[in-house]
Amino acid sequence: MKARLWLIDLNSDFLLGKEVVHLWCVSENGERILLVDDSVENFFFATVGNGSPEEAIKASFPELKKYGVLRMEICDKRILGKPIKAVKIVVDKSENIERVSGRLDKLKTFQKIYEDDIRLSTRYLIEKRITPSSWLEVEAEESPNLPNIPNFKTFKVKSIEPLELGSIPNLRIMAIHVLKVGEKGSPKPEYDPVVAISIFTSEGEFKQFTCDGRSDKKLIDDFVNYIKSYDPDIILGYGITEDWNYLIERSKRVDSMLEVGRNYAKPHTSVFGHVSITGRICIDLFHDARDNPQLTEYTLDEYAWSLGLKIGPQIPEHKYYEYLSDSSKKNMLFKQSEEYARLIYTIWNIMGDFIIQLSQLTGLPMDHVLTASAGHRAESYLMREAYSIGELIPPRIEKPYVSYAGGLVLQPQKGVYENVSILDFSSMYPNIMLKYNISPDTYIPSGEQCEDCFVSPESGHRFRKDYRGVYTRMLQSLLEARKAVREKLKSTKEGSLDYRILNARQKVLKILANTLYGYAGWTGARWYLREVAESVAEWGRYTIRATMEKARQLGLRIIYGDTDSIFVIDGEKLGELMKWIEEELAMEARIDKFYKRILFTEAKKRYGGLLEDGTLEVVGLEVVRGDWAEIAKETQLGVLKIMLETMDVNKAISYVRNVITDTRNGKVDLEKLVIWKRMTKPPEAYEVRAPHVLAALELLKRGWRIDVGDKVGYVITKGTSRIGERAKPYQLVESKDIDYEYYVRNQLVPAALRILEVFGVDEQALLKESRKGLMSFGTG
DNA sequence: GCACGATTTATACCA
DNA sequence: ACTGGTATAAATCGTGCG
């Protein structure tokens, strides 16, 4: 049989005592096909120091045989670009790799071990140059003894090749919402049965299983049967990892078989803490929400809202029990669960393309993509790139941290400027890495000779020119692919399916390219090399300085700049500068923005300005910070708006005074006084009794659950003790206890003054009550 | 023992 | 659980005072 198949998921398994790979696929016409490949080998590599690899094999093979080693052979590999002879050690099964490498460590025959931490399914994808969530050209045959899977045809793989096809087959997708209710606090699987499971599928079918209170056995059985009959490729949820663990616990108690895998296996918790289901992809959208620092509560509602989805008021979780116990309200709860299932499916429509593209490009299965960090995504890509040039994959070891200098930030002079253009280097770091061939395997260590190489401008780090490294290759592919995709996008109908796929792809290509610099400087990276990250930053500073120098020569005035941008007063020579950048620096730059009027304080990374269309844009100032009270942010924005639009200082001052008066009179909603801060460690781990920590402790004392990463909202109450002790969780405070004077002195005045001090206004001018003071300002 | 400046701790932002 | 650069607030430390 010859077919085009789309790879959904893969895993390793055993067939007649031999370790094999299972590939769960869907064909062009929607058939579900399981491919079994029994031709795979488990192996890793070892290097010898000064001795000969032949000798090392001869000396160790007889003993290693006892540990499951089938074969040892010499092969040509590279370590950081240097060709070496490595010994490939083929082992009968995955579980013996650790035993063998452990034994090798003791033998001392070999110097170093490589790739003993690569799982078989990953190894398979790398070797075959294929990725999940993409098309394969497969030749396969029928064979006896293959596993029997319902709804699946099973074949043995003869050959398998990657296919460059952008389309996505029709997948069976199932969004689920699991309703769990606890009488007091969060539900516990030990005694709280699952109340309902709502399902919404890609066919538009809605299904709900409910439990009338005593036992959820029937609910769980019905749910499992539904999965068996619908046979989804993808199961979606929000917090579904927790849901599965809950269901696993429940199924044990009510003696249910949770056979939801395509081989009827139970869900299993994988090493990374996520739940996997054989043959299906289980995606927890909660992991995507956790990546968004804008969110405070990480509820599904808040997450959906951040994606632009409008949802009405919901029943809060702490009222679930009340609703459930009231027969007239019970149905509202079930209705809400239904809506959540639909909402999760709607989110897939927004996020799905992105997840598939990320999977296709990194080689990680869809269910790993959201759980993997940015660094691991980049690394997954790099490992494949490394294989293609015979580069051995370094072990994942935490390296000691050595700091280095980053981007150049210019000191702005406080004041208001007009007609300011922002010149931006596009993808500066990726382009620098390409231009100077910066990669861990092109780096020349000190002491080694190099005839012709790139030398970094400050530290003098050298990079060879005659060999393309893993970073260079990765960046070149990503940037070229992105260019091609963006070109194709131009001739694609906006809003069409193709457009969505291409757009998701170009976004993912950019994200991956931009991650690589950070990856290089991450001490946990397999390909960490401080010199690489350091050199990139050096050439970045060099590029900005050279551009500034040229701008000055051309008579252009520079106001500010940060890392890869320069703020310059618009002038006719700007075009000449752009041309110079393109021709002399061979870098890409563009005029990203134009401010009609822009205000700088004396601080770096903080400014606000009016764009051509009149939009007010604020960067870095309190307005855009989450840890200032809303009233202060609102006031600062007002002041900024007045100043940039009218330049009328007195108008701004009287505006602020009005807010101050209102605040002192308590005419401000408590909501606008809440200060939010995120917990970065458990409350008891803090060295300093900061306001938000004390507020968190108070919540904890009252039975709230505070996790690392949660945002704590507090307000400052009346009293004479230090601020921290007067900080109380906003949920527990009444308006009469608020210390309004704190908000005037520590929030309103500093926020407003940040802008107004540029115009010579001081604290006195804002706090003085008299009308005389207002009139006299600026007139002496 | 207290006031006050210096230093440390913590957070959130920019690129 | 990708980097460094930066501003800022509040807690805490350290020192001079007497």
mmCIF file with all atom_site columns, C-alpha atoms in Angstrom, chain A residues 402-506:
data_model
loop_
_atom_site.group_PDB
_atom_site.id
_atom_site.type_symbol
_atom_site.label_atom_id
_atom_site.label_alt_id
_atom_site.label_comp_id
_atom_site.label_asym_id
_atom_site.label_entity_id
_atom_site.label_seq_id
_atom_site.pdbx_PDB_ins_code
_atom_site.Cartn_x
_atom_site.Cartn_y
_atom_site.Cartn_z
_atom_site.occupancy
_atom_site.B_iso_or_equiv
_atom_site.pdbx_formal_charge
_atom_site.auth_seq_id
_atom_site.auth_comp_id
_atom_site.auth_asym_id
_atom_site.auth_atom_id
_atom_site.pdbx_PDB_model_num
ATOM 1   C CA . VAL A 1 402 ? 28.269  34.014 33.787 1.00 0.00 ? 402 VAL A CA 1
ATOM 2   C CA . SER A 1 403 ? 26.741  37.414 33.117 1.00 0.00 ? 403 SER A CA 1
ATOM 3   C CA . TYR A 1 404 ? 27.350  39.502 30.015 1.00 0.00 ? 404 TYR A CA 1
ATOM 4   C CA . ALA A 1 405 ? 26.260  42.905 28.628 1.00 0.00 ? 405 ALA A CA 1
ATOM 5   C CA . GLY A 1 406 ? 23.032  43.174 26.641 1.00 0.00 ? 406 GLY A CA 1
ATOM 6   C CA . GLY A 1 407 ? 21.385  45.857 24.539 1.00 0.00 ? 407 GLY A CA 1
ATOM 7   C CA . LEU A 1 408 ? 22.358  49.531 24.437 1.00 0.00 ? 408 LEU A CA 1
ATOM 8   C CA . VAL A 1 409 ? 19.841  51.986 25.896 1.00 0.00 ? 409 VAL A CA 1
ATOM 9   C CA . LEU A 1 410 ? 20.315  55.701 25.266 1.00 0.00 ? 410 LEU A CA 1
ATOM 10  C CA . GLN A 1 411 ? 19.681  58.311 27.926 1.00 0.00 ? 411 GLN A CA 1
ATOM 11  C CA . PRO A 1 412 ? 16.770  60.536 26.903 1.00 0.00 ? 412 PRO A CA 1
ATOM 12  C CA . GLN A 1 413 ? 16.654  64.219 27.851 1.00 0.00 ? 413 GLN A CA 1
ATOM 13  C CA . LYS A 1 414 ? 13.365  65.091 29.502 1.00 0.00 ? 414 LYS A CA 1
ATOM 14  C CA . GLY A 1 415 ? 11.043  67.180 27.401 1.00 0.00 ? 415 GLY A CA 1
ATOM 15  C CA . VAL A 1 416 ? 8.514   67.198 24.593 1.00 0.00 ? 416 VAL A CA 1
ATOM 16  C CA . TYR A 1 417 ? 9.680   66.596 21.022 1.00 0.00 ? 417 TYR A CA 1
ATOM 17  C CA . GLU A 1 418 ? 7.809   66.914 17.770 1.00 0.00 ? 418 GLU A CA 1
ATOM 18  C CA . ASN A 1 419 ? 7.861   64.911 14.557 1.00 0.00 ? 419 ASN A CA 1
ATOM 19  C CA . VAL A 1 420 ? 9.885   61.982 15.778 1.00 0.00 ? 420 VAL A CA 1
ATOM 20  C CA . SER A 1 421 ? 10.461  58.974 13.547 1.00 0.00 ? 421 SER A CA 1
ATOM 21  C CA . ILE A 1 422 ? 11.320  55.603 15.013 1.00 0.00 ? 422 ILE A CA 1
ATOM 22  C CA . LEU A 1 423 ? 13.839  53.697 13.015 1.00 0.00 ? 423 LEU A CA 1
ATOM 23  C CA . ASP A 1 424 ? 13.684  50.008 13.776 1.00 0.00 ? 424 ASP A CA 1
ATOM 24  C CA . PHE A 1 425 ? 16.065  47.251 12.776 1.00 0.00 ? 425 PHE A CA 1
ATOM 25  C CA . SER A 1 426 ? 13.868  44.329 11.801 1.00 0.00 ? 426 SER A CA 1
ATOM 26  C CA . SER A 1 427 ? 14.768  41.041 13.483 1.00 0.00 ? 427 SER A CA 1
ATOM 27  C CA . MET A 1 428 ? 18.062  42.580 14.511 1.00 0.00 ? 428 MET A CA 1
ATOM 28  C CA . TYR A 1 429 ? 19.495  39.713 16.535 1.00 0.00 ? 429 TYR A CA 1
ATOM 29  C CA . PRO A 1 430 ? 18.576  36.928 14.113 1.00 0.00 ? 430 PRO A CA 1
ATOM 30  C CA . ASN A 1 431 ? 20.014  38.957 11.259 1.00 0.00 ? 431 ASN A CA 1
ATOM 31  C CA . ILE A 1 432 ? 23.215  39.653 13.166 1.00 0.00 ? 432 ILE A CA 1
ATOM 32  C CA . MET A 1 433 ? 23.598  35.965 13.920 1.00 0.00 ? 433 MET A CA 1
ATOM 33  C CA . LEU A 1 434 ? 23.221  35.196 10.241 1.00 0.00 ? 434 LEU A CA 1
ATOM 34  C CA . LYS A 1 435 ? 25.511  38.005 9.104  1.00 0.00 ? 435 LYS A CA 1
ATOM 35  C CA . TYR A 1 436 ? 28.403  36.996 11.363 1.00 0.00 ? 436 TYR A CA 1
ATOM 36  C CA . ASN A 1 437 ? 27.674  33.262 11.324 1.00 0.00 ? 437 ASN A CA 1
ATOM 37  C CA . ILE A 1 438 ? 27.327  33.181 15.106 1.00 0.00 ? 438 ILE A CA 1
ATOM 38  C CA . SER A 1 439 ? 26.690  29.693 16.430 1.00 0.00 ? 439 SER A CA 1
ATOM 39  C CA . PRO A 1 440 ? 28.104  27.432 19.168 1.00 0.00 ? 440 PRO A CA 1
ATOM 40  C CA . ASP A 1 441 ? 29.661  25.205 16.507 1.00 0.00 ? 441 ASP A CA 1
ATOM 41  C CA . THR A 1 442 ? 31.299  28.048 14.558 1.00 0.00 ? 442 THR A CA 1
ATOM 42  C CA . TYR A 1 443 ? 32.874  29.596 17.652 1.00 0.00 ? 443 TYR A CA 1
ATOM 43  C CA . ILE A 1 444 ? 36.680  29.390 17.752 1.00 0.00 ? 444 ILE A CA 1
ATOM 44  C CA . PRO A 1 445 ? 37.877  28.927 21.348 1.00 0.00 ? 445 PRO A CA 1
ATOM 45  C CA . SER A 1 446 ? 40.822  31.099 22.401 1.00 0.00 ? 446 SER A CA 1
ATOM 46  C CA . GLY A 1 447 ? 44.108  29.396 21.666 1.00 0.00 ? 447 GLY A CA 1
ATOM 47  C CA . GLU A 1 448 ? 42.882  27.917 18.419 1.00 0.00 ? 448 GLU A CA 1
ATOM 48  C CA . GLN A 1 449 ? 44.018  29.222 15.076 1.00 0.00 ? 449 GLN A CA 1
ATOM 49  C CA . CYS A 1 450 ? 41.715  30.863 12.587 1.00 0.00 ? 450 CYS A CA 1
ATOM 50  C CA . GLU A 1 451 ? 42.778  32.273 9.227  1.00 0.00 ? 451 GLU A CA 1
ATOM 51  C CA . ASP A 1 452 ? 39.668  34.149 8.283  1.00 0.00 ? 452 ASP A CA 1
ATOM 52  C CA . CYS A 1 453 ? 36.920  34.749 10.767 1.00 0.00 ? 453 CYS A CA 1
ATOM 53  C CA . PHE A 1 454 ? 34.408  37.257 12.138 1.00 0.00 ? 454 PHE A CA 1
ATOM 54  C CA . VAL A 1 455 ? 35.682  38.957 15.290 1.00 0.00 ? 455 VAL A CA 1
ATOM 55  C CA . SER A 1 456 ? 33.188  40.454 17.736 1.00 0.00 ? 456 SER A CA 1
ATOM 56  C CA . PRO A 1 457 ? 33.808  44.187 18.278 1.00 0.00 ? 457 PRO A CA 1
ATOM 57  C CA . GLU A 1 458 ? 34.436  44.191 22.044 1.00 0.00 ? 458 GLU A CA 1
ATOM 58  C CA . SER A 1 459 ? 35.393  40.806 23.442 1.00 0.00 ? 459 SER A CA 1
ATOM 59  C CA . GLY A 1 460 ? 37.053  39.669 20.233 1.00 0.00 ? 460 GLY A CA 1
ATOM 60  C CA . HIS A 1 461 ? 35.144  36.387 20.091 1.00 0.00 ? 461 HIS A CA 1
ATOM 61  C CA . ARG A 1 462 ? 35.853  34.654 16.789 1.00 0.00 ? 462 ARG A CA 1
ATOM 62  C CA . PHE A 1 463 ? 33.492  32.779 14.485 1.00 0.00 ? 463 PHE A CA 1
ATOM 63  C CA . ARG A 1 464 ? 34.614  30.808 11.472 1.00 0.00 ? 464 ARG A CA 1
ATOM 64  C CA . LYS A 1 465 ? 33.291  31.658 8.016  1.00 0.00 ? 465 LYS A CA 1
ATOM 65  C CA . ASP A 1 466 ? 33.821  28.354 6.236  1.00 0.00 ? 466 ASP A CA 1
ATOM 66  C CA . TYR A 1 467 ? 31.205  26.265 8.029  1.00 0.00 ? 467 TYR A CA 1
ATOM 67  C CA . ARG A 1 468 ? 27.538  26.836 8.618  1.00 0.00 ? 468 ARG A CA 1
ATOM 68  C CA . GLY A 1 469 ? 26.502  26.136 12.177 1.00 0.00 ? 469 GLY A CA 1
ATOM 69  C CA . VAL A 1 470 ? 23.280  24.816 13.676 1.00 0.00 ? 470 VAL A CA 1
ATOM 70  C CA . TYR A 1 471 ? 22.048  28.292 14.613 1.00 0.00 ? 471 TYR A CA 1
ATOM 71  C CA . THR A 1 472 ? 22.891  29.700 11.207 1.00 0.00 ? 472 THR A CA 1
ATOM 72  C CA . ARG A 1 473 ? 21.067  26.881 9.467  1.00 0.00 ? 473 ARG A CA 1
ATOM 73  C CA . MET A 1 474 ? 18.047  27.178 11.682 1.00 0.00 ? 474 MET A CA 1
ATOM 74  C CA . LEU A 1 475 ? 17.798  30.938 11.205 1.00 0.00 ? 475 LEU A CA 1
ATOM 75  C CA . GLN A 1 476 ? 18.334  30.795 7.500  1.00 0.00 ? 476 GLN A CA 1
ATOM 76  C CA . SER A 1 477 ? 15.557  28.217 7.051  1.00 0.00 ? 477 SER A CA 1
ATOM 77  C CA . LEU A 1 478 ? 13.200  30.113 9.332  1.00 0.00 ? 478 LEU A CA 1
ATOM 78  C CA . LEU A 1 479 ? 13.757  33.534 7.776  1.00 0.00 ? 479 LEU A CA 1
ATOM 79  C CA . GLU A 1 480 ? 13.659  32.263 4.213  1.00 0.00 ? 480 GLU A CA 1
ATOM 80  C CA . ALA A 1 481 ? 10.518  30.258 4.918  1.00 0.00 ? 481 ALA A CA 1
ATOM 81  C CA . ARG A 1 482 ? 8.910   33.286 6.502  1.00 0.00 ? 482 ARG A CA 1
ATOM 82  C CA . LYS A 1 483 ? 9.695   35.436 3.498  1.00 0.00 ? 483 LYS A CA 1
ATOM 83  C CA . ALA A 1 484 ? 8.147   32.841 1.201  1.00 0.00 ? 484 ALA A CA 1
ATOM 84  C CA . VAL A 1 485 ? 5.057   32.446 3.368  1.00 0.00 ? 485 VAL A CA 1
ATOM 85  C CA . ARG A 1 486 ? 4.518   36.188 3.561  1.00 0.00 ? 486 ARG A CA 1
ATOM 86  C CA . GLU A 1 487 ? 4.852   36.417 -0.200 1.00 0.00 ? 487 GLU A CA 1
ATOM 87  C CA . LYS A 1 488 ? 2.284   33.679 -0.646 1.00 0.00 ? 488 LYS A CA 1
ATOM 88  C CA . LEU A 1 489 ? 0.020   35.376 1.858  1.00 0.00 ? 489 LEU A CA 1
ATOM 89  C CA . LYS A 1 490 ? -0.227  38.406 -0.425 1.00 0.00 ? 490 LYS A CA 1
ATOM 90  C CA . SER A 1 491 ? -2.007  36.381 -3.085 1.00 0.00 ? 491 SER A CA 1
ATOM 91  C CA . THR A 1 492 ? -4.205  34.500 -0.639 1.00 0.00 ? 492 THR A CA 1
ATOM 92  C CA . LYS A 1 493 ? -7.736  35.566 0.153  1.00 0.00 ? 493 LYS A CA 1
ATOM 93  C CA . GLU A 1 494 ? -7.914  37.106 3.599  1.00 0.00 ? 494 GLU A CA 1
ATOM 94  C CA . GLY A 1 495 ? -10.045 35.098 5.984  1.00 0.00 ? 495 GLY A CA 1
ATOM 95  C CA . SER A 1 496 ? -9.779  31.912 3.938  1.00 0.00 ? 496 SER A CA 1
ATOM 96  C CA . LEU A 1 497 ? -8.594  28.670 5.452  1.00 0.00 ? 497 LEU A CA 1
ATOM 97  C CA . ASP A 1 498 ? -5.287  28.889 3.577  1.00 0.00 ? 498 ASP A CA 1
ATOM 98  C CA . TYR A 1 499 ? -4.776  32.413 4.810  1.00 0.00 ? 499 TYR A CA 1
ATOM 99  C CA . ARG A 1 500 ? -5.261  31.366 8.404  1.00 0.00 ? 500 ARG A CA 1
ATOM 100 C CA . ILE A 1 501 ? -2.804  28.501 8.079  1.00 0.00 ? 501 ILE A CA 1
ATOM 101 C CA . LEU A 1 502 ? -0.166  30.617 6.356  1.00 0.00 ? 502 LEU A CA 1
ATOM 102 C CA . ASN A 1 503 ? -0.556  33.442 8.812  1.00 0.00 ? 503 ASN A CA 1
ATOM 103 C CA . ALA A 1 504 ? -0.165  31.108 11.765 1.00 0.00 ? 504 ALA A CA 1
ATOM 104 C CA . ARG A 1 505 ? 2.912   29.676 10.094 1.00 0.00 ? 505 ARG A CA 1
ATOM 105 C CA . GLN A 1 506 ? 4.641   32.998 9.548  1.00 0.00 ? 506 GLN A CA 1
#
